[in-house]
GROMACS .gro file of N, CA and C in nm:
model
  432
    1MET      N    1 -10.559   5.932   9.115
    1MET     CA    2 -10.536   5.931   8.971
    1MET      C    3 -10.583   6.062   8.915
    2ALA      N    4 -10.501   6.124   8.837
    2ALA     CA    5 -10.532   6.256   8.778
    2ALA      C    6 -10.614   6.233   8.653
    3ALA      N    7 -10.710   6.322   8.633
    3ALA     CA    8 -10.794   6.318   8.511
    3ALA      C    9 -10.720   6.379   8.395
    4LEU      N   10 -10.740   6.321   8.278
    4LEU     CA   11 -10.679   6.375   8.157
    4LEU      C   12 -10.766   6.484   8.100
    5CYS      N   13 -10.709   6.602   8.088
    5CYS     CA   14 -10.786   6.715   8.035
    5CYS      C   15 -10.717   6.760   7.905
    6LEU      N   16 -10.789   6.747   7.796
    6LEU     CA   17 -10.735   6.790   7.666
    6LEU      C   18 -10.760   6.936   7.640
    7GLN      N   19 -10.664   7.005   7.595
    7GLN     CA   20 -10.676   7.146   7.564
    7GLN      C   21 -10.666   7.162   7.416
    8PHE      N   22 -10.767   7.221   7.353
    8PHE     CA   23 -10.769   7.245   7.208
    8PHE      C   24 -10.755   7.392   7.182
    9PRO      N   25 -10.687   7.432   7.074
    9PRO     CA   26 -10.684   7.576   7.040
    9PRO      C   27 -10.826   7.620   7.002
   10PRO      N   28 -10.849   7.753   7.015
   10PRO     CA   29 -10.986   7.803   6.987
   10PRO      C   30 -11.045   7.762   6.855
   11PHE      N   31 -10.963   7.768   6.744
   11PHE     CA   32 -11.019   7.731   6.615
   11PHE      C   33 -11.059   7.584   6.609
   12MET      N   34 -10.994   7.500   6.683
   12MET     CA   35 -11.023   7.357   6.689
   12MET      C   36 -11.153   7.333   6.767
   13ARG      N   37 -11.173   7.410   6.877
   13ARG     CA   38 -11.291   7.397   6.958
   13ARG      C   39 -11.415   7.433   6.875
   14ALA      N   40 -11.404   7.538   6.794
   14ALA     CA   41 -11.518   7.579   6.711
   14ALA      C   42 -11.550   7.473   6.610
   15ARG      N   43 -11.451   7.410   6.549
   15ARG     CA   44 -11.474   7.301   6.454
   15ARG      C   45 -11.537   7.179   6.521
   16LEU      N   46 -11.495   7.149   6.639
   16LEU     CA   47 -11.553   7.037   6.713
   16LEU      C   48 -11.697   7.063   6.746
   17ARG      N   49 -11.730   7.188   6.782
   17ARG     CA   50 -11.872   7.223   6.816
   17ARG      C   51 -11.954   7.209   6.691
   18HIS      N   52 -11.906   7.258   6.578
   18HIS     CA   53 -11.978   7.248   6.450
   18HIS      C   54 -11.998   7.100   6.413
   19PHE      N   55 -11.897   7.019   6.430
   19PHE     CA   56 -11.908   6.876   6.401
   19PHE      C   57 -12.012   6.810   6.492
   20ALA      N   58 -12.009   6.839   6.617
   20ALA     CA   59 -12.102   6.780   6.712
   20ALA      C   60 -12.245   6.824   6.681
   21LEU      N   61 -12.266   6.951   6.637
   21LEU     CA   62 -12.397   7.001   6.604
   21LEU      C   63 -12.446   6.931   6.478
   22ALA      N   64 -12.361   6.917   6.378
   22ALA     CA   65 -12.396   6.850   6.254
   22ALA      C   66 -12.437   6.704   6.279
   23LEU      N   67 -12.358   6.642   6.367
   23LEU     CA   68 -12.388   6.503   6.400
   23LEU      C   69 -12.524   6.487   6.471
   24ALA      N   70 -12.552   6.578   6.560
   24ALA     CA   71 -12.676   6.578   6.636
   24ALA      C   72 -12.795   6.600   6.543
   25LEU      N   73 -12.782   6.698   6.446
   25LEU     CA   74 -12.888   6.729   6.358
   25LEU      C   75 -12.914   6.616   6.260
   26SER      N   76 -12.808   6.550   6.212
   26SER     CA   77 -12.829   6.435   6.124
   26SER      C   78 -12.897   6.319   6.193
   27ALA      N   79 -12.866   6.301   6.321
   27ALA     CA   80 -12.931   6.196   6.397
   27ALA      C   81 -13.079   6.228   6.415
   28LEU      N   82 -13.117   6.355   6.435
   28LEU     CA   83 -13.254   6.392   6.445
   28LEU      C   84 -13.328   6.370   6.317
   29GLY      N   85 -13.267   6.405   6.205
   29GLY     CA   86 -13.330   6.385   6.074
   29GLY      C   87 -13.357   6.240   6.043
   30ALA      N   88 -13.274   6.150   6.089
   30ALA     CA   89 -13.290   6.008   6.062
   30ALA      C   90 -13.406   5.954   6.140
   31CYS      N   91 -13.447   6.017   6.249
   31CYS     CA   92 -13.555   5.968   6.333
   31CYS      C   93 -13.683   6.048   6.312
   32SER      N   94 -13.689   6.134   6.217
   32SER     CA   95 -13.809   6.218   6.202
   32SER      C   96 -13.929   6.132   6.156
   33PRO      N   97 -14.044   6.163   6.206
   33PRO     CA   98 -14.160   6.086   6.171
   33PRO      C   99 -14.190   6.095   6.020
   34ARG      N  100 -14.248   5.986   5.966
   34ARG     CA  101 -14.284   5.981   5.826
   34ARG      C  102 -14.430   6.015   5.810
   35ILE      N  103 -14.469   6.049   5.689
   35ILE     CA  104 -14.609   6.068   5.657
   35ILE      C  105 -14.682   5.941   5.693
   36GLY      N  106 -14.796   5.953   5.769
   36GLY     CA  107 -14.875   5.840   5.805
   36GLY      C  108 -14.840   5.780   5.940
   37ASP      N  109 -14.730   5.826   6.004
   37ASP     CA  110 -14.695   5.775   6.137
   37ASP      C  111 -14.799   5.824   6.240
   38SER      N  112 -14.813   5.747   6.347
   38SER     CA  113 -14.909   5.787   6.452
   38SER      C  114 -14.861   5.907   6.525
   39CYS      N  115 -14.954   5.980   6.584
   39CYS     CA  116 -14.921   6.108   6.652
   39CYS      C  117 -15.035   6.145   6.745
   40SER      N  118 -15.009   6.237   6.838
   40SER     CA  119 -15.113   6.293   6.923
   40SER      C  120 -15.120   6.442   6.910
   41SER      N  121 -15.013   6.500   6.855
   41SER     CA  122 -15.009   6.644   6.830
   41SER      C  123 -14.921   6.671   6.715
   42SER      N  124 -14.927   6.790   6.658
   42SER     CA  125 -14.841   6.826   6.542
   42SER      C  126 -14.694   6.827   6.578
   43ALA      N  127 -14.666   6.854   6.706
   43ALA     CA  128 -14.529   6.852   6.752
   43ALA      C  129 -14.464   6.713   6.735
   44ASN      N  130 -14.546   6.608   6.739
   44ASN     CA  131 -14.495   6.471   6.719
   44ASN      C  132 -14.450   6.451   6.576
   45CYS      N  133 -14.500   6.531   6.480
   45CYS     CA  134 -14.475   6.508   6.338
   45CYS      C  135 -14.358   6.594   6.286
   46SER      N  136 -14.340   6.711   6.340
   46SER     CA  137 -14.231   6.797   6.287
   46SER      C  138 -14.199   6.906   6.388
   47ILE      N  139 -14.073   6.926   6.412
   47ILE     CA  140 -14.030   7.037   6.497
   47ILE      C  141 -14.025   7.168   6.413
   48ASN      N  142 -14.033   7.151   6.278
   48ASN     CA  143 -14.028   7.268   6.190
   48ASN      C  144 -14.169   7.324   6.166
   49GLY      N  145 -14.271   7.254   6.201
   49GLY     CA  146 -14.407   7.301   6.175
   49GLY      C  147 -14.453   7.277   6.033
   50ASP      N  148 -14.384   7.192   5.953
   50ASP     CA  149 -14.421   7.169   5.818
   50ASP      C  150 -14.513   7.046   5.803
   51ARG      N  151 -14.542   6.977   5.910
   51ARG     CA  152 -14.635   6.863   5.909
   51ARG      C  153 -14.735   6.879   6.025
   52VAL      N  154 -14.851   6.824   6.009
   52VAL     CA  155 -14.954   6.831   6.112
   52VAL      C  156 -14.998   6.695   6.152
   53CYS      N  157 -15.055   6.686   6.270
   53CYS     CA  158 -15.116   6.557   6.312
   53CYS      C  159 -15.268   6.563   6.284
   54ASP      N  160 -15.310   6.478   6.196
   54ASP     CA  161 -15.452   6.469   6.164
   54ASP      C  162 -15.515   6.381   6.270
   55ILE      N  163 -15.574   6.440   6.374
   55ILE     CA  164 -15.628   6.364   6.482
   55ILE      C  165 -15.765   6.304   6.452
   56THR      N  166 -15.815   6.332   6.332
   56THR     CA  167 -15.945   6.265   6.292
   56THR      C  168 -15.921   6.120   6.249
   57GLN      N  169 -15.795   6.082   6.231
   57GLN     CA  170 -15.759   5.946   6.192
   57GLN      C  171 -15.728   5.863   6.317
   58PRO      N  172 -15.743   5.731   6.312
   58PRO     CA  173 -15.712   5.646   6.429
   58PRO      C  174 -15.572   5.665   6.476
   59ASN      N  175 -15.558   5.697   6.607
   59ASN     CA  176 -15.426   5.723   6.668
   59ASN      C  177 -15.347   5.832   6.597
   60GLY      N  178 -15.414   5.924   6.531
   60GLY     CA  179 -15.352   6.036   6.464
   60GLY      C  180 -15.269   5.987   6.346
   61SER      N  181 -15.242   6.080   6.253
   61SER     CA  182 -15.164   6.046   6.135
   61SER      C  183 -15.089   6.172   6.090
   62CYS      N  184 -14.956   6.164   6.081
   62CYS     CA  185 -14.875   6.276   6.037
   62CYS      C  186 -14.902   6.303   5.891
   63ALA      N  187 -14.925   6.428   5.858
   63ALA     CA  188 -14.964   6.467   5.716
   63ALA      C  189 -14.909   6.600   5.685
   64VAL      N  190 -14.907   6.627   5.553
   64VAL     CA  191 -14.883   6.762   5.500
   64VAL      C  192 -15.011   6.798   5.429
   65LEU      N  193 -15.080   6.903   5.475
   65LEU     CA  194 -15.206   6.946   5.413
   65LEU      C  195 -15.181   7.045   5.304
   66ASP      N  196 -15.279   7.055   5.214
   66ASP     CA  197 -15.273   7.149   5.105
   66ASP      C  198 -15.149   7.130   5.014
   67CYS      N  199 -15.117   7.004   4.993
   67CYS     CA  200 -14.999   6.971   4.908
   67CYS      C  201 -15.031   7.003   4.761
   68GLN      N  202 -14.930   7.006   4.683
   68GLN     CA  203 -14.942   7.029   4.538
   68GLN      C  204 -14.884   6.904   4.472
   69ALA      N  205 -14.911   6.883   4.343
   69ALA     CA  206 -14.861   6.765   4.273
   69ALA      C  207 -14.712   6.756   4.284
   70ASP      N  208 -14.661   6.637   4.312
   70ASP     CA  209 -14.518   6.603   4.316
   70ASP      C  210 -14.440   6.684   4.418
   71THR      N  211 -14.498   6.726   4.534
   71THR     CA  212 -14.432   6.801   4.636
   71THR      C  213 -14.422   6.723   4.767
   72CYS      N  214 -14.476   6.605   4.774
   72CYS     CA  215 -14.474   6.530   4.901
   72CYS      C  216 -14.338   6.460   4.918
   73PRO      N  217 -14.307   6.419   5.041
   73PRO     CA  218 -14.182   6.342   5.059
   73PRO      C  219 -14.180   6.213   4.973
   74ASP      N  220 -14.063   6.157   4.952
   74ASP     CA  221 -14.047   6.045   4.863
   74ASP      C  222 -14.138   5.925   4.891
   75ASP      N  223 -14.173   5.901   5.016
   75ASP     CA  224 -14.257   5.788   5.050
   75ASP      C  225 -14.405   5.820   5.058
   76ALA      N  226 -14.443   5.933   4.994
   76ALA     CA  227 -14.580   5.977   4.997
   76ALA      C  228 -14.630   6.029   4.863
   77VAL      N  229 -14.759   6.044   4.848
   77VAL     CA  230 -14.818   6.102   4.729
   77VAL      C  231 -14.922   6.209   4.775
   78CYS      N  232 -14.947   6.304   4.687
   78CYS     CA  233 -15.046   6.404   4.716
   78CYS      C  234 -15.180   6.356   4.662
   79ALA      N  235 -15.275   6.346   4.757
   79ALA     CA  236 -15.408   6.300   4.722
   79ALA      C  237 -15.514   6.402   4.742
   80ARG      N  238 -15.608   6.407   4.651
   80ARG     CA  239 -15.722   6.502   4.671
   80ARG      C  240 -15.845   6.419   4.709
   81PHE      N  241 -15.910   6.464   4.813
   81PHE     CA  242 -16.034   6.400   4.859
   81PHE      C  243 -16.146   6.500   4.836
   82THR      N  244 -16.245   6.460   4.762
   82THR     CA  245 -16.358   6.550   4.729
   82THR      C  246 -16.487   6.482   4.774
   83PRO      N  247 -16.551   6.535   4.876
   83PRO     CA  248 -16.679   6.482   4.919
   83PRO      C  249 -16.792   6.527   4.825
   84ALA      N  250 -16.914   6.492   4.858
   84ALA     CA  251 -17.029   6.530   4.776
   84ALA      C  252 -17.035   6.680   4.754
   85GLU      N  253 -16.990   6.756   4.853
   85GLU     CA  254 -16.985   6.904   4.842
   85GLU      C  255 -16.840   6.940   4.799
   86PRO      N  256 -16.813   6.968   4.672
   86PRO     CA  257 -16.677   6.992   4.619
   86PRO      C  258 -16.599   7.100   4.692
   87ARG      N  259 -16.668   7.203   4.747
   87ARG     CA  260 -16.595   7.311   4.812
   87ARG      C  261 -16.525   7.264   4.939
   88LEU      N  262 -16.555   7.143   4.983
   88LEU     CA  263 -16.494   7.092   5.107
   88LEU      C  264 -16.374   6.997   5.074
   89GLN      N  265 -16.327   7.000   4.953
   89GLN     CA  266 -16.216   6.911   4.918
   89GLN      C  267 -16.094   6.938   5.003
   90VAL      N  268 -16.011   6.834   5.019
   90VAL     CA  269 -15.891   6.839   5.096
   90VAL      C  270 -15.778   6.777   5.015
   91LEU      N  271 -15.658   6.839   5.021
   91LEU     CA  272 -15.537   6.783   4.958
   91LEU      C  273 -15.448   6.745   5.073
   92SER      N  274 -15.391   6.624   5.068
   92SER     CA  275 -15.305   6.581   5.176
   92SER      C  276 -15.203   6.480   5.126
   93CYS      N  277 -15.082   6.491   5.179
   93CYS     CA  278 -14.980   6.387   5.150
   93CYS      C  279 -15.016   6.263   5.226
   94MET      N  280 -15.020   6.156   5.156
   94MET     CA  281 -15.058   6.022   5.211
   94MET      C  282 -14.940   5.924   5.188
   95ARG      N  283 -14.916   5.833   5.283
   95ARG     CA  284 -14.809   5.736   5.268
   95ARG      C  285 -14.837   5.646   5.144
   96ARG      N  286 -14.741   5.640   5.056
   96ARG     CA  287 -14.750   5.557   4.938
   96ARG      C  288 -14.726   5.411   4.977
   97CYS      N  289 -14.799   5.319   4.908
   97CYS     CA  290 -14.789   5.174   4.945
   97CYS      C  291 -14.809   5.088   4.821
   98ASN      N  292 -14.766   4.964   4.832
   98ASN     CA  293 -14.795   4.860   4.734
   98ASN      C  294 -14.882   4.752   4.790
   99SER      N  295 -14.882   4.737   4.922
   99SER     CA  296 -14.966   4.632   4.991
   99SER      C  297 -14.998   4.681   5.130
  100ASP      N  298 -15.092   4.611   5.199
  100ASP     CA  299 -15.125   4.642   5.339
  100ASP      C  300 -15.006   4.641   5.428
  101GLY      N  301 -14.907   4.559   5.401
  101GLY     CA  302 -14.786   4.548   5.482
  101GLY      C  303 -14.707   4.676   5.484
  102ASP      N  304 -14.727   4.765   5.392
  102ASP     CA  305 -14.656   4.893   5.387
  102ASP      C  306 -14.719   4.998   5.476
  103CYS      N  307 -14.834   4.967   5.533
  103CYS     CA  308 -14.913   5.062   5.615
  103CYS      C  309 -14.899   5.027   5.760
  104ARG      N  310 -14.939   5.122   5.846
  104ARG     CA  311 -14.936   5.099   5.992
  104ARG      C  312 -15.029   4.980   6.024
  105GLN      N  313 -14.978   4.899   6.113
  105GLN     CA  314 -15.053   4.780   6.154
  105GLN      C  315 -15.128   4.805   6.282
  106GLY      N  316 -15.245   4.748   6.298
  106GLY     CA  317 -15.316   4.751   6.421
  106GLY      C  318 -15.414   4.867   6.440
  107ASP      N  319 -15.414   4.964   6.346
  107ASP     CA  320 -15.504   5.076   6.357
  107ASP      C  321 -15.607   5.080   6.245
  108GLY      N  322 -15.618   4.975   6.171
  108GLY     CA  323 -15.713   4.969   6.060
  108GLY      C  324 -15.671   5.033   5.932
  109TYR      N  325 -15.541   5.058   5.914
  109TYR     CA  326 -15.490   5.121   5.791
  109TYR      C  327 -15.467   5.012   5.683
  110ARG      N  328 -15.509   5.045   5.560
  110ARG     CA  329 -15.494   4.950   5.448
  110ARG      C  330 -15.440   5.023   5.331
  111CYS      N  331 -15.378   4.951   5.240
  111CYS     CA  332 -15.327   5.006   5.115
  111CYS      C  333 -15.446   5.013   5.019
  112VAL      N  334 -15.490   5.134   4.981
  112VAL     CA  335 -15.610   5.143   4.904
  112VAL      C  336 -15.584   5.204   4.764
  113ASP      N  337 -15.671   5.165   4.674
  113ASP     CA  338 -15.676   5.223   4.540
  113ASP      C  339 -15.767   5.344   4.551
  114PRO      N  340 -15.724   5.466   4.519
  114PRO     CA  341 -15.809   5.581   4.533
  114PRO      C  342 -15.945   5.573   4.461
  115ALA      N  343 -15.945   5.498   4.344
  115ALA     CA  344 -16.068   5.490   4.269
  115ALA      C  345 -16.179   5.413   4.346
  116THR      N  346 -16.139   5.330   4.435
  116THR     CA  347 -16.239   5.251   4.512
  116THR      C  348 -16.231   5.280   4.663
  117TYR      N  349 -16.181   5.398   4.700
  117TYR     CA  350 -16.156   5.432   4.839
  117TYR      C  351 -16.281   5.422   4.924
  118LEU      N  352 -16.377   5.508   4.908
  118LEU     CA  353 -16.499   5.511   4.990
  118LEU      C  354 -16.618   5.552   4.907
  119ASP      N  355 -16.738   5.502   4.940
  119ASP     CA  356 -16.861   5.553   4.881
  119ASP      C  357 -16.885   5.696   4.921
  120GLY      N  358 -16.922   5.781   4.831
  120GLY     CA  359 -16.954   5.919   4.865
  120GLY      C  360 -16.832   6.012   4.882
  121LEU      N  361 -16.716   5.961   4.856
  121LEU     CA  362 -16.595   6.043   4.862
  121LEU      C  363 -16.505   6.008   4.750
  122PHE      N  364 -16.487   6.101   4.661
  122PHE     CA  365 -16.401   6.086   4.543
  122PHE      C  366 -16.255   6.115   4.586
  123ALA      N  367 -16.165   6.023   4.556
  123ALA     CA  368 -16.026   6.039   4.591
  123ALA      C  369 -15.943   6.014   4.461
  124GLU      N  370 -15.834   6.095   4.452
  124GLU     CA  371 -15.744   6.076   4.338
  124GLU      C  372 -15.605   6.122   4.379
  125VAL      N  373 -15.505   6.059   4.321
  125VAL     CA  374 -15.368   6.102   4.338
  125VAL      C  375 -15.341   6.208   4.233
  126VAL      N  376 -15.292   6.323   4.273
  126VAL     CA  377 -15.270   6.433   4.179
  126VAL      C  378 -15.127   6.438   4.130
  127ASP      N  379 -15.041   6.356   4.179
  127ASP     CA  380 -14.900   6.352   4.138
  127ASP      C  381 -14.891   6.315   3.990
  128ARG      N  382 -14.816   6.391   3.911
  128ARG     CA  383 -14.792   6.357   3.772
  128ARG      C  384 -14.700   6.242   3.753
  129GLN      N  385 -14.606   6.225   3.848
  129GLN     CA  386 -14.506   6.117   3.840
  129GLN      C  387 -14.564   5.983   3.881
  130ARG      N  388 -14.668   5.980   3.966
  130ARG     CA  389 -14.725   5.854   4.019
  130ARG      C  390 -14.879   5.862   4.020
  131PRO      N  391 -14.942   5.889   3.908
  131PRO     CA  392 -15.090   5.907   3.908
  131PRO      C  393 -15.167   5.782   3.946
  132ASP      N  394 -15.104   5.666   3.929
  132ASP     CA  395 -15.177   5.538   3.961
  132ASP      C  396 -15.134   5.478   4.093
  133ALA      N  397 -15.070   5.561   4.177
  133ALA     CA  398 -15.020   5.512   4.308
  133ALA      C  399 -15.133   5.482   4.402
  134ARG      N  400 -15.108   5.392   4.496
  134ARG     CA  401 -15.201   5.361   4.602
  134ARG      C  402 -15.144   5.425   4.728
  135PHE      N  403 -15.230   5.442   4.828
  135PHE     CA  404 -15.189   5.503   4.955
  135PHE      C  405 -15.255   5.434   5.072
  136CYS      N  406 -15.192   5.456   5.193
  136CYS     CA  407 -15.246   5.400   5.317
  136CYS      C  408 -15.358   5.489   5.371
  137ALA      N  409 -15.465   5.427   5.407
  137ALA     CA  410 -15.579   5.502   5.467
  137ALA      C  411 -15.647   5.414   5.570
  138ALA      N  412 -15.707   5.480   5.667
  138ALA     CA  413 -15.783   5.407   5.768
  138ALA      C  414 -15.918   5.368   5.710
  139ILE      N  415 -15.950   5.240   5.720
  139ILE     CA  416 -16.072   5.193   5.662
  139ILE      C  417 -16.161   5.153   5.780
  140ALA      N  418 -16.275   5.215   5.791
  140ALA     CA  419 -16.367   5.179   5.902
  140ALA      C  420 -16.429   5.039   5.873
  141THR      N  421 -16.435   4.960   5.975
  141THR     CA  422 -16.497   4.830   5.967
  141THR      C  423 -16.620   4.827   6.052
  142SER      N  424 -16.726   4.767   6.001
  142SER     CA  425 -16.847   4.760   6.080
  142SER      C  426 -16.838   4.645   6.178
  143SER      N  427 -16.887   4.669   6.299
  143SER     CA  428 -16.881   4.558   6.399
  143SER      C  429 -17.010   4.480   6.389
  144PRO      N  430 -17.004   4.347   6.410
  144PRO     CA  431 -17.122   4.263   6.392
  144PRO      C  432 -17.227   4.288   6.495
   0.00000   0.00000   0.00000
């Protein structure tokens, strides 16, 4: 049985290559990690280098550091964390949530109100569009 070999003119081959490339890139974009997803290195969070893996969080957490108000992805908010020493403050995109069910399960992440986040650490959402938003954060639990 002879194999069927299709011959396309050069202009058509170029269009097919562009279509295949566009299809592949759109598939990659649909599977890109979200803010707050687990990670072990920054390469897990973004091939563009615009997100980092915060390995200080349980099982890592994809983040954008040094965010500005209203610049995080749609499913995230920019939060400022200020410890007792204000010069050590950190700004980070955090996954926005309405309930614990919106956060990663099994790693101790909860949907928190920044006003009551942790003792000794002031947290606030700096976004002007969502100043009262809550975000997912790992909450340490004490063992009995």
